[in-house]
Short mmCIF file of C-alpha atoms in Angstrom, two decimals:
data_model
loop_
_atom_site.label_atom_id
_atom_site.label_comp_id
_atom_site.label_asym_id
_atom_site.label_seq_id
_atom_site.Cartn_x
_atom_site.Cartn_y
_atom_site.Cartn_z
CA VAL A 1 -0.01 -0.61 -0.15
CA CYS A 2 1.35 3.62 -0.78
CA SER A 3 0.21 6.84 -0.91
CA LEU A 4 0.97 8.67 -4.70
CA PRO A 5 1.79 12.42 -4.36
CA LEU A 6 -0.63 15.18 -5.27
CA PRO A 7 0.37 16.23 -9.18
CA GLY A 8 3.05 19.49 -8.20
CA GLU A 9 3.94 17.97 -4.71
CA ALA A 10 6.79 14.75 -5.75
CA GLY A 11 9.18 18.28 -6.12
CA GLN A 12 9.80 20.96 -8.87
CA ALA A 13 13.30 20.27 -11.50
CA TRP A 14 14.43 22.90 -13.50
CA ASP A 15 13.33 22.31 -17.87
CA LEU A 16 16.50 22.97 -19.77
CA ASP A 17 15.19 21.98 -23.43
CA GLY A 18 14.40 25.04 -25.70
CA GLU A 19 14.15 27.68 -23.83
CA GLU A 20 16.62 30.72 -23.15
CA GLU A 21 15.45 31.04 -19.82
CA PRO A 22 14.87 27.63 -17.66
CA ALA A 23 11.65 27.15 -16.05
CA PRO A 24 10.42 25.17 -13.63
CA CYS A 25 8.38 21.96 -14.06
CA SER A 26 7.05 18.89 -12.29
CA LEU A 27 8.39 15.85 -11.72
CA PRO A 28 6.31 12.46 -12.76
CA PRO A 29 5.59 10.51 -8.99
CA GLU A 30 7.21 7.37 -9.81
CA SER A 31 10.89 9.94 -10.37
CA VAL A 32 10.50 9.83 -6.68
CA LEU A 33 8.75 7.28 -4.88
CA PRO A 34 10.76 4.00 -4.39
CA PHE A 35 9.84 0.92 -6.67
CA GLU A 36 10.51 -2.13 -4.42
CA LEU A 37 10.64 -6.05 -4.60
CA TYR A 38 9.91 -8.26 -1.40
CA ALA A 39 11.88 -11.83 -0.77
CA GLU A 40 10.96 -14.07 2.71
CA ASP A 41 11.48 -16.62 4.28
CA ALA A 42 9.83 -18.39 7.20
CA ASP A 43 11.21 -16.18 9.73
CA HIS A 44 12.55 -12.94 7.30
CA LEU A 45 11.16 -10.31 5.29
CA TYR A 46 13.47 -8.43 3.27
CA GLY A 47 13.46 -5.87 0.59
CA CYS A 48 15.11 -3.69 -2.37
CA GLY A 49 14.06 -0.43 -2.70
CA TRP A 50 15.16 2.22 -5.73
CA VAL A 51 14.47 5.27 -7.11
CA GLN A 52 14.85 7.02 -10.34
CA ARG A 53 16.34 10.15 -9.47
CA SER A 54 19.03 8.88 -7.17
CA ARG A 55 19.55 5.67 -9.61
CA VAL A 56 19.83 3.39 -5.79
CA LEU A 57 19.14 0.15 -5.04
CA LEU A 58 19.30 -0.42 -0.79
CA LEU A 59 18.66 -4.30 0.21
CA PHE A 60 17.13 -4.24 3.70
CA GLU A 61 14.87 -6.33 6.02
CA GLN A 62 11.86 -5.29 7.13
CA LEU A 63 11.24 -6.24 10.62
CA PRO A 64 8.21 -5.31 13.29
CA VAL A 65 9.73 -2.08 14.46
CA GLY A 66 10.88 -0.65 10.44
CA ARG A 67 14.02 -1.53 8.04
CA GLN A 68 16.75 -2.37 8.94
CA MET A 69 19.73 -2.00 7.00
CA LEU A 70 21.88 -4.69 5.00
CA LYS A 71 25.40 -4.36 5.42
CA GLY A 72 27.19 -3.55 1.79
CA GLY A 73 23.69 -3.38 0.70
CA GLN A 74 23.77 -0.09 -1.26
CA CYS A 75 24.53 -0.16 -5.59
CA ASP A 76 24.93 2.50 -6.89
CA ASN A 77 24.68 3.71 -10.64
CA VAL A 78 21.09 1.59 -11.48
CA ALA A 79 20.80 3.11 -14.30
CA ASP A 80 16.70 2.02 -15.88
CA ALA A 81 13.47 -0.47 -13.87
CA GLY A 82 14.83 -3.13 -16.09
CA SER A 83 18.65 -3.25 -14.42
CA ALA A 84 16.77 -2.63 -10.54
CA VAL A 85 14.78 -5.43 -10.82
CA ALA A 86 16.99 -7.93 -12.62
CA LEU A 87 19.76 -6.69 -9.78
CA ALA A 88 17.30 -6.75 -7.01
CA ARG A 89 16.38 -10.29 -7.30
CA GLN A 90 19.65 -11.55 -7.54
CA MET A 91 20.35 -10.06 -4.15
CA LEU A 92 17.14 -11.05 -2.04
CA GLU A 93 17.58 -14.42 -3.00
CA GLU A 94 21.67 -14.55 -2.62
CA THR A 95 20.13 -13.08 1.10
CA LEU A 96 17.81 -15.59 1.24
CA LYS A 97 19.86 -18.78 -0.13
CA PRO A 98 23.50 -17.88 -0.50
CA PRO A 99 24.77 -20.05 -3.56
CA ARG A 100 27.05 -23.15 -2.12
CA PHE A 101 31.10 -23.25 -2.57
CA PRO A 102 32.01 -24.36 -5.21
CA MET A 103 34.62 -26.89 -4.33
CA GLU A 104 34.90 -29.28 -7.16
CA LEU A 105 35.92 -26.90 -8.83
CA LEU A 106 39.33 -26.41 -6.82
CA VAL A 107 40.51 -29.51 -8.99
CA ASN A 108 44.12 -28.59 -6.89
CA LEU A 109 43.76 -27.61 -3.52
CA PRO A 110 46.12 -24.99 -1.90
CA ASP A 111 49.47 -26.42 -0.69
CA ALA A 112 49.55 -23.62 2.37
CA VAL A 113 45.99 -21.43 3.65
CA TYR A 114 46.28 -19.18 6.22
CA ALA A 115 43.38 -17.31 7.88
CA ARG A 116 42.73 -14.25 10.81
CA PRO A 117 39.40 -14.04 13.02
CA ASP A 118 37.82 -10.74 12.78
CA TYR A 119 38.82 -9.88 16.50
CA ASN A 120 36.13 -7.10 16.20
CA VAL A 121 33.82 -9.46 15.45
CA VAL A 122 34.84 -13.03 17.42
CA CYS A 123 35.65 -10.58 21.16
CA ARG A 124 32.28 -11.33 21.80
CA ASP A 125 32.25 -14.55 22.26
CA LYS A 126 33.31 -17.04 25.40
CA ASP A 127 36.46 -18.75 23.90
CA ALA A 128 37.31 -15.31 21.74
CA PRO A 129 41.68 -16.28 20.02
CA PRO A 130 43.82 -13.44 22.47
CA LEU A 131 43.98 -10.02 20.25
CA TRP A 132 48.24 -11.76 19.73
CA SER A 133 47.54 -14.64 18.60
CA SER A 134 48.54 -16.19 15.37
CA PRO A 135 46.15 -17.11 12.83
CA VAL A 136 44.93 -20.15 11.59
CA GLU A 137 47.36 -22.01 9.09
CA LEU A 138 46.81 -25.15 7.25
CA LEU A 139 50.02 -26.71 5.40
CA GLY A 140 50.24 -29.47 3.58
CA GLU A 141 47.78 -32.69 3.69
CA ALA A 142 46.23 -30.64 6.24
CA VAL A 143 44.27 -28.84 3.69
CA THR A 144 41.23 -30.32 2.55
CA GLY A 145 38.34 -28.85 0.45
CA GLU A 146 36.20 -30.02 3.80
CA LYS A 147 38.44 -27.25 6.05
CA LEU A 148 38.77 -24.67 3.77
CA GLU A 149 34.98 -25.06 2.57
CA GLU A 150 33.97 -24.00 5.97
CA LEU A 151 36.87 -21.07 6.48
CA LEU A 152 34.85 -20.17 3.17
CA ALA A 153 32.13 -19.48 5.49
CA ARG A 154 33.69 -18.22 8.34
CA PHE A 155 35.00 -15.32 5.87
CA ALA A 156 30.93 -14.71 4.36
CA ASN A 157 29.59 -14.59 7.80
CA ASP A 158 32.23 -11.88 8.68
CA ARG A 159 34.32 -14.28 10.89
CA LEU A 160 37.56 -13.71 9.31
CA ASP A 161 38.55 -10.61 7.79
CA ARG A 162 41.70 -12.25 5.99
CA LEU A 163 42.07 -15.79 4.35
CA GLU A 164 44.24 -16.54 1.77
CA LEU A 165 44.96 -19.67 0.01
CA SER A 166 48.57 -20.17 -1.73
CA TRP A 167 50.55 -22.74 -3.80
CA ASN A 168 54.21 -23.05 -4.38
CA ILE A 169 56.11 -22.20 -7.42
CA ALA A 170 59.15 -21.96 -8.99
CA ALA A 171 61.25 -18.33 -8.23
CA PRO A 172 61.66 -16.71 -11.85
CA ALA A 173 65.97 -16.90 -12.55
CA GLY A 174 67.72 -14.83 -11.59
CA GLU A 175 65.22 -13.26 -9.32
CA GLU A 176 65.52 -15.40 -6.40
CA GLN A 177 64.04 -13.97 -3.18
CA GLU A 178 64.57 -14.75 0.68
CA TYR A 179 61.43 -16.55 0.90
CA ASP A 180 59.74 -19.43 -1.15
CA ALA A 181 58.10 -18.22 -4.28
CA ARG A 182 54.46 -18.71 -4.30
CA ARG A 183 51.28 -17.34 -5.99
CA SER A 184 47.87 -17.15 -3.56
CA LEU A 185 44.56 -16.13 -3.99
CA VAL A 186 43.75 -13.70 -0.75
CA PHE A 187 40.65 -12.91 0.81
CA LEU A 188 40.39 -9.05 2.96
CA LYS A 189 38.22 -7.44 4.95
CA GLY A 190 38.50 -3.73 5.14
CA SER A 191 36.83 -0.42 5.85
CA GLY A 192 35.84 0.66 2.30
CA GLY A 193 33.64 -3.43 1.69
CA TYR A 194 35.91 -6.48 0.45
CA ALA A 195 38.41 -7.45 -2.10
CA CYS A 196 39.85 -10.76 -3.46
CA LEU A 197 42.53 -10.02 -4.73
CA TYR A 198 45.46 -12.84 -6.61
CA PHE A 199 49.47 -12.63 -6.12
CA ASP A 200 51.76 -14.46 -8.75
CA ASP A 201 55.61 -14.00 -7.01
CA PHE A 202 56.91 -15.80 -10.68
CA ARG A 203 56.16 -12.68 -12.28
CA ALA A 204 56.22 -9.95 -9.78
CA LYS A 205 52.50 -9.22 -10.32
CA SER A 206 49.06 -8.61 -8.75
CA TYR A 207 45.40 -8.05 -10.07
CA ALA A 208 42.22 -7.61 -8.54
CA LEU A 209 38.18 -8.69 -9.01
CA LEU A 210 35.79 -6.18 -10.22
CA GLU A 211 32.96 -5.51 -8.62
CA LYS A 212 31.05 -5.34 -11.59
CA PRO A 213 32.35 -6.24 -14.81
CA GLU A 214 29.99 -6.38 -17.13
CA LEU A 215 30.46 -2.17 -15.79
CA TYR A 216 34.51 -1.82 -16.80
CA GLY A 217 35.60 1.18 -19.06
CA LYS A 218 32.53 2.44 -19.36
CA LEU A 219 32.48 4.92 -15.57
CA LYS A 220 35.79 6.14 -16.42
CA GLU A 221 34.09 9.57 -14.78
CA ASN A 222 34.09 7.41 -11.33
CA ILE A 223 36.92 5.80 -11.20
CA GLN A 224 39.00 6.72 -8.24
CA PHE A 225 40.97 5.39 -5.59
CA ILE A 226 39.89 4.37 -2.18
CA PRO A 227 42.03 4.15 1.09
CA PHE A 228 42.32 -0.36 1.95
CA ARG A 229 44.41 -1.45 4.86
CA GLN A 230 47.57 0.32 4.46
CA GLY A 231 47.45 0.85 0.67
CA ARG A 232 44.84 2.00 -1.94
CA LEU A 233 42.62 0.65 -4.28
CA PHE A 234 40.45 1.23 -7.31
CA ASN A 235 36.68 1.66 -6.22
CA GLN A 236 35.27 -0.58 -8.91
CA VAL A 237 37.22 -3.39 -7.50
CA ILE A 238 36.10 -3.35 -3.75
CA HIS A 239 33.15 -4.87 -3.10
CA ARG A 240 29.87 -3.67 -1.14
CA ASN A 241 29.80 -7.07 0.58
CA PHE A 242 30.82 -10.78 -0.05
CA SER A 243 28.17 -11.31 -2.42
CA SER A 244 29.74 -9.79 -5.46
CA ILE A 245 33.10 -12.26 -4.82
CA ARG A 246 30.89 -15.67 -4.08
CA ARG A 247 29.10 -15.25 -7.35
CA ARG A 248 32.41 -15.41 -9.01
CA LEU A 249 34.12 -18.25 -7.65
CA ASP A 250 32.88 -21.06 -9.85
CA VAL A 251 35.47 -19.37 -12.16
CA ILE A 252 37.85 -18.00 -10.18
CA PHE A 253 38.50 -21.65 -8.52
CA ARG A 254 38.61 -22.95 -12.15
CA GLN A 255 41.71 -20.01 -13.08
CA VAL A 256 43.38 -20.60 -9.96
CA SER A 257 44.10 -24.52 -9.86
CA TRP A 258 46.54 -23.92 -12.82
CA PRO A 259 49.67 -22.10 -12.90
CA GLY A 260 48.96 -18.64 -14.86
CA HIS A 261 45.54 -19.00 -15.70
CA VAL A 262 44.96 -15.88 -13.71
CA ASP A 263 45.50 -12.35 -16.01
CA PHE A 264 44.32 -8.98 -16.77
CA MET A 265 40.70 -9.65 -18.06
CA ALA A 266 40.99 -13.23 -17.53
CA GLY A 267 37.13 -14.80 -17.75
CA GLY A 268 36.02 -10.75 -17.99
CA ILE A 269 36.15 -10.61 -14.45
CA TRP A 270 39.94 -9.42 -13.42
CA ASP A 271 41.93 -6.09 -13.41
CA TYR A 272 45.53 -4.83 -12.37
CA ALA A 273 45.71 -4.70 -8.48
CA LYS A 274 47.71 -1.33 -9.70
CA ASN A 275 48.10 0.31 -12.96
CA VAL A 276 51.52 1.10 -13.34
CA PHE A 277 54.49 -1.47 -12.86
CA TYR A 278 57.90 -0.53 -10.81
CA GLY A 279 59.07 -4.02 -10.30
CA ARG A 280 59.36 -6.53 -8.06
CA ALA A 281 60.34 -4.18 -5.06
CA LYS A 282 57.16 -2.02 -5.16
CA TYR A 283 55.52 -5.68 -5.64
CA ASN A 284 56.44 -7.07 -2.26
CA LEU A 285 55.73 -3.83 -0.69
CA ASP A 286 51.36 -4.03 -1.98
CA LYS A 287 51.98 -7.64 -0.73
CA GLN A 288 52.50 -6.14 2.42
CA LEU A 289 49.83 -2.82 2.15
CA LEU A 290 47.35 -4.11 0.69
CA ALA A 291 47.01 -7.65 1.93
CA ASP A 292 48.58 -8.00 5.10
CA PHE A 293 51.11 -10.94 3.62
CA PRO A 294 53.91 -10.81 6.49
CA MET A 295 57.04 -9.51 6.21
CA GLU A 296 58.70 -13.24 6.35
CA ARG A 297 57.12 -13.85 2.88
CA ALA A 298 57.16 -10.36 1.50
CA HIS A 299 60.58 -8.53 1.75
CA ASN A 300 62.99 -7.15 -0.95
CA ARG A 301 66.58 -8.72 -0.67
CA PRO A 302 68.95 -6.29 0.72
CA ASP A 303 70.03 -4.87 -2.56
CA ILE A 304 67.69 -4.08 -5.08
CA PRO A 305 67.08 -0.47 -5.53
CA PHE A 306 64.55 1.07 -2.91
CA TYR A 307 61.37 2.43 -3.98
CA PHE A 308 60.54 6.18 -3.49
CA PHE A 309 57.02 7.54 -4.05
CA ILE A 310 59.25 10.96 -3.23
CA TYR A 311 62.61 11.73 -3.29
CA PRO A 312 64.22 12.94 -0.80
CA VAL A 313 66.01 16.43 -1.70
CA SER A 314 69.30 15.62 -0.03
CA ALA A 315 71.73 12.88 1.36
CA ALA A 316 73.85 12.19 3.67
CA ARG A 317 76.20 9.73 4.98
CA VAL A 318 78.36 9.87 8.06
CA ASP A 319 81.35 7.06 8.03
CA GLU A 320 83.33 6.25 11.49
CA GLN A 321 86.63 8.74 11.17
CA GLY A 322 83.18 11.24 10.96
CA GLY A 323 83.76 11.86 7.69
CA VAL A 324 80.44 13.57 6.03
CA GLU A 325 79.61 12.78 2.24
CA LEU A 326 76.74 14.96 1.18
CA LEU A 327 74.08 14.50 -2.24
CA GLU A 328 72.27 17.21 -3.55
CA VAL A 329 69.49 14.60 -5.08
CA SER A 330 68.30 15.18 -8.99
CA GLN A 331 66.80 12.67 -11.39
CA SER A 332 69.65 11.98 -12.94
CA ASN A 333 72.10 11.15 -9.97
CA ARG A 334 69.23 9.33 -8.15
CA GLY A 335 71.39 5.87 -8.94
CA ARG A 336 73.90 7.65 -6.83
CA MET A 337 71.61 8.03 -3.74
CA GLN A 338 70.26 4.23 -3.89
CA GLN A 339 74.32 3.08 -4.14
CA MET A 340 74.62 5.49 -0.74
CA LEU A 341 71.48 3.37 0.91
CA ILE A 342 72.53 0.09 0.13
CA GLY A 343 75.80 0.92 0.84
CA PHE A 344 75.29 1.82 4.00
CA LEU A 345 73.45 -1.41 4.43
CA GLN A 346 76.28 -3.20 3.87
CA GLY A 347 78.21 -1.82 6.44
CA GLY A 348 81.33 0.76 6.46
CA PHE A 349 78.79 4.04 7.40
CA CYS A 350 77.55 4.64 11.18
CA ARG A 351 74.96 7.15 10.13
CA LEU A 352 72.41 7.83 7.58
CA ARG A 353 70.41 11.24 6.59
CA LEU A 354 67.45 11.32 4.02
CA THR A 355 65.99 15.03 4.27
CA TRP A 356 62.22 15.91 2.18
CA GLY A 357 61.72 20.05 2.13
CA GLU A 358 64.62 23.07 1.79
CA GLU A 359 62.85 25.14 3.88
CA ALA A 360 64.69 25.11 7.68
CA GLY A 361 61.64 24.77 10.12
CA ARG A 362 59.64 22.81 7.86
CA ARG A 363 62.23 19.59 6.78
CA ARG A 364 60.98 15.77 7.05
CA GLN A 365 64.24 13.54 8.14
CA ILE A 366 64.87 9.83 8.48
CA VAL A 367 67.83 8.65 9.67
CA LEU A 368 69.48 5.21 9.98
CA LEU A 369 71.66 4.66 12.55
CA GLN A 370 74.12 1.25 12.64
CA ASP A 371 76.34 -0.29 15.37
CA GLY A 372 78.59 -3.86 14.35
CA GLY A 373 75.36 -5.21 12.09
CA ARG A 374 73.12 -3.55 14.18
CA PHE A 375 70.19 -0.74 13.45
CA LEU A 376 67.94 2.54 14.60
CA MET A 377 65.68 4.13 12.27
CA ILE A 378 64.82 7.42 12.90
CA TRP A 379 61.87 10.06 11.73
CA LEU A 380 62.15 13.68 12.80
CA GLN A 381 59.79 16.79 11.77
CA GLU A 382 60.36 19.75 12.70
CA GLU A 383 57.17 21.42 11.78
CA LYS A 384 55.81 19.35 14.08
CA LYS A 385 59.28 18.89 16.71
CA THR A 386 58.94 15.04 17.12
CA VAL A 387 61.09 12.35 16.49
CA GLN A 388 59.98 9.15 16.63
CA TYR A 389 61.06 6.44 16.81
CA HIS A 390 61.28 2.44 14.76
CA VAL A 391 59.79 -0.52 17.30
CA ALA A 392 61.71 -3.46 16.39
CA ASP A 393 60.35 -5.74 19.12
CA VAL A 394 56.85 -5.31 19.20
CA GLY A 395 55.84 -7.24 22.41
CA THR A 396 59.03 -6.08 24.50
CA TYR A 397 57.92 -2.86 23.70
CA MET A 398 54.67 -3.48 25.08
CA ASP A 399 55.18 -5.09 28.46
CA VAL A 400 57.41 -1.86 29.36
CA GLU A 401 56.33 -0.42 32.88
CA GLY A 402 57.87 3.05 33.48
CA LYS A 403 61.42 3.17 34.10
CA LYS A 404 61.70 -0.71 34.04
CA TYR A 405 62.73 -1.89 30.97
CA PRO A 406 65.81 -4.06 28.96
CA LYS A 407 68.26 -1.63 27.99
CA ASP A 408 72.10 -2.22 25.70
CA THR A 409 74.29 -0.44 24.84
CA PHE A 410 74.17 1.60 20.97
CA ARG A 411 76.85 3.63 19.79
CA GLY A 412 78.28 3.44 23.90
CA GLN A 413 74.88 4.66 24.20
CA ILE A 414 71.99 3.44 26.73
CA THR A 415 69.08 2.37 24.10
CA PRO A 416 66.12 1.20 24.85
CA ALA A 417 66.62 -2.93 23.45
CA TYR A 418 63.11 -3.09 22.08
CA LEU A 419 64.29 -0.33 19.45
CA ILE A 420 67.30 -1.77 17.88
CA HIS A 421 67.24 -4.19 14.73
CA ASN A 422 69.39 -6.79 15.13
CA GLY A 423 70.11 -7.28 10.98
CA VAL A 424 69.22 -5.85 7.52
CA THR A 425 65.84 -7.36 6.26
CA PRO A 426 63.53 -5.58 9.76
CA LEU A 427 65.04 -2.97 9.13
CA ARG A 428 64.96 -2.11 5.72
CA ASN A 429 61.19 -3.52 5.20
CA ALA A 430 60.18 -0.88 7.36
CA LEU A 431 61.99 1.60 5.64
CA GLU A 432 60.21 0.71 2.51
CA LEU A 433 57.11 0.94 4.20
CA LEU A 434 57.75 4.00 5.52
CA LEU A 435 59.24 5.31 1.67
CA ALA A 436 56.31 4.32 0.00
CA HIS A 437 53.29 6.65 2.01
CA LEU A 438 55.62 9.93 2.21
CA ASP A 439 52.40 11.54 0.63
CA ASN A 440 51.02 10.69 4.67
CA PRO A 441 53.71 9.00 6.85
CA ASP A 442 51.15 9.26 9.16
CA ARG A 443 49.23 6.35 8.54
CA ILE A 444 52.52 4.38 9.06
CA THR A 445 54.09 5.94 11.97
CA GLY A 446 50.57 6.26 13.41
CA LYS A 447 49.94 2.37 14.10
CA PHE A 448 49.39 1.21 17.10
CA ALA A 449 53.21 0.27 18.74
CA GLU A 450 54.99 0.60 15.41
CA TYR A 451 56.89 3.89 16.49
CA ALA A 452 57.95 5.55 20.15
CA ASP A 453 59.55 7.81 21.83
CA GLU A 454 63.96 7.61 22.10
CA LYS A 455 63.01 6.81 25.99
CA PRO A 456 59.92 5.26 27.87
CA VAL A 457 60.46 8.15 30.47
CA LYS A 458 62.35 11.39 29.95
CA PRO A 459 62.98 11.58 26.55
CA ARG A 460 65.58 14.09 25.61
CA PRO A 461 64.43 17.43 24.03
CA TYR A 462 63.33 17.71 20.41
CA GLU A 463 66.36 20.22 20.46
CA ALA A 464 69.20 18.37 21.30
CA LEU A 465 68.35 15.47 19.25
CA TRP A 466 68.16 17.15 16.71
CA ALA A 467 71.24 18.04 16.34
CA GLU A 468 73.16 15.04 16.79
CA LEU A 469 71.51 13.19 14.77
CA VAL A 470 71.24 15.92 11.75
CA GLY A 471 72.33 19.31 12.23
CA ASP A 472 76.35 18.14 11.86
CA THR A 473 74.96 17.10 8.29
CA LEU A 474 72.90 19.69 6.84
CA SER A 475 74.98 22.99 5.03
CA SER A 476 72.49 24.86 6.13
CA CYS A 477 70.41 24.63 9.39
#
C-alpha cells in the first residue's frame, strides 16, 4: 500500500530543453517514489527499493519496528527499472539462499591456507582467541576441501578478515628471493568493503577481482582510488559485500587451480591491482600494504634498489671517522643515492640521513644509525618538532612499565633494547614501508606500537636530538 503525491507535490526540476531561460516543471510521482521488491522465508522478510532520481538500489530487512539496512546493501548507478529488477532479484535470492561454494572446481588444493579472525566480531565469543594469537595455518595434507569450505563460510559470515590460499611455484631465474615463491588468492575485509586479490610471485604482478565486470570501462569518470588496508585500490575492485565475490567463485576456482590462468581481464573479471608496474620491489610492498602478507613472505633482498614515492632532496652519509658525504639529489643522480643507501646497509658507515623539503623548520628526515650490524631508524618532523624511533620488538615494547625496560648499549649510549634492529631485513622493510607513504606518513608512523620515543621516560628534548642526528650533516640549519 502506498500513497501517491498529488500533481505538483512530487517536487520540481528545471526544464532546460529549448528554453532561453530555464523554467521550473513538476516531476512525475514515479521519479521520487521507491520501486520495491520483496522476498521472504519463514523467519525473514527482505526488500529492495530503487529510486529513479538517485539511481540507488537499497537492500533491507523489514522488521516489526521498521527497516534495517543490510551491510553492503547499497548499489549506486542502477540506471533503469529493468536493471533494478534484475539486480534486486539477484540480491534477494543471494540473501535468502546464498549459493554453495563450488569446491569441486578447485581441482588443485592449495599447499597452504592462512586464516585470521576478525577480532571485532569474535571478541564477543566466550572462547574468543587473544588479540595477539597467530592466524590459523594449514599446511600440506592438513588442507582439505571440507576444511577450506568451512573457512570460506566463516569469511562469508564476517568471522574472518583475511583468508589466503597459497600454492608453491618456482622462482624466476635470476630473481630468486629470500622467501619461497608462491601464487596466492587472498580474500580481505577492509574499512571500505571487501576485496579478492591474486598475487603471482613468478611474474611479480597482482590482480583484483572487479565488483561489476559488466561496467568495466564504461564509468571512467567515476574511477577513483579508495584507501584499503594500508594501501589504495580502485573503487571498481572494492566490493560492498561478499556476495559479488561469491557469485564468481566458480570462475575463480577454475582459474587458480592452475598457474598462469589469472591475468588482466581473464574470464572478464580481473583488473590489475595496481595500474603502474614499478618492479618487484614495489610488488613486495603491495603484498604487505594491500593484503597484509607478513614480512617473512614478502620482503625485498637487501641489494635491490628501493622504491620511493617521493625522492629526497638531499642525503648524507657519515663514516666511522666522522667524514661526511653529502649529495644534493636530482633526477640525474638518483642512482648514486640508491648506491649510498644500499652501501650503508652493507656496512662501513655509522649514519645516513635522507631529507625531504628545503625550508628550515618544515623539513622531514629519516636517519639510520648502525653499530656493528645493528640498526636504529628515526623519523623527524621539524614542523611538529617530533622525533620517533621505529620499534624493532613490539612484544617487548608492549611489556614496558615506566622505568623498567630492557636496556642495551648502542654506539656508546644506553638505548631501549626494543628499538634496536638485529639485522638488515627487518630494518629495510620498515624503511621501505615509510618511503612508500611519504605523502601521508601518519598511516605508518601512527600505527599502534609502530614508533616510540627515544626512551619511555624522560626522553631528551627535540632540539638536542635534532642537533645530534642531523645538525652536523646539513650545510644550512
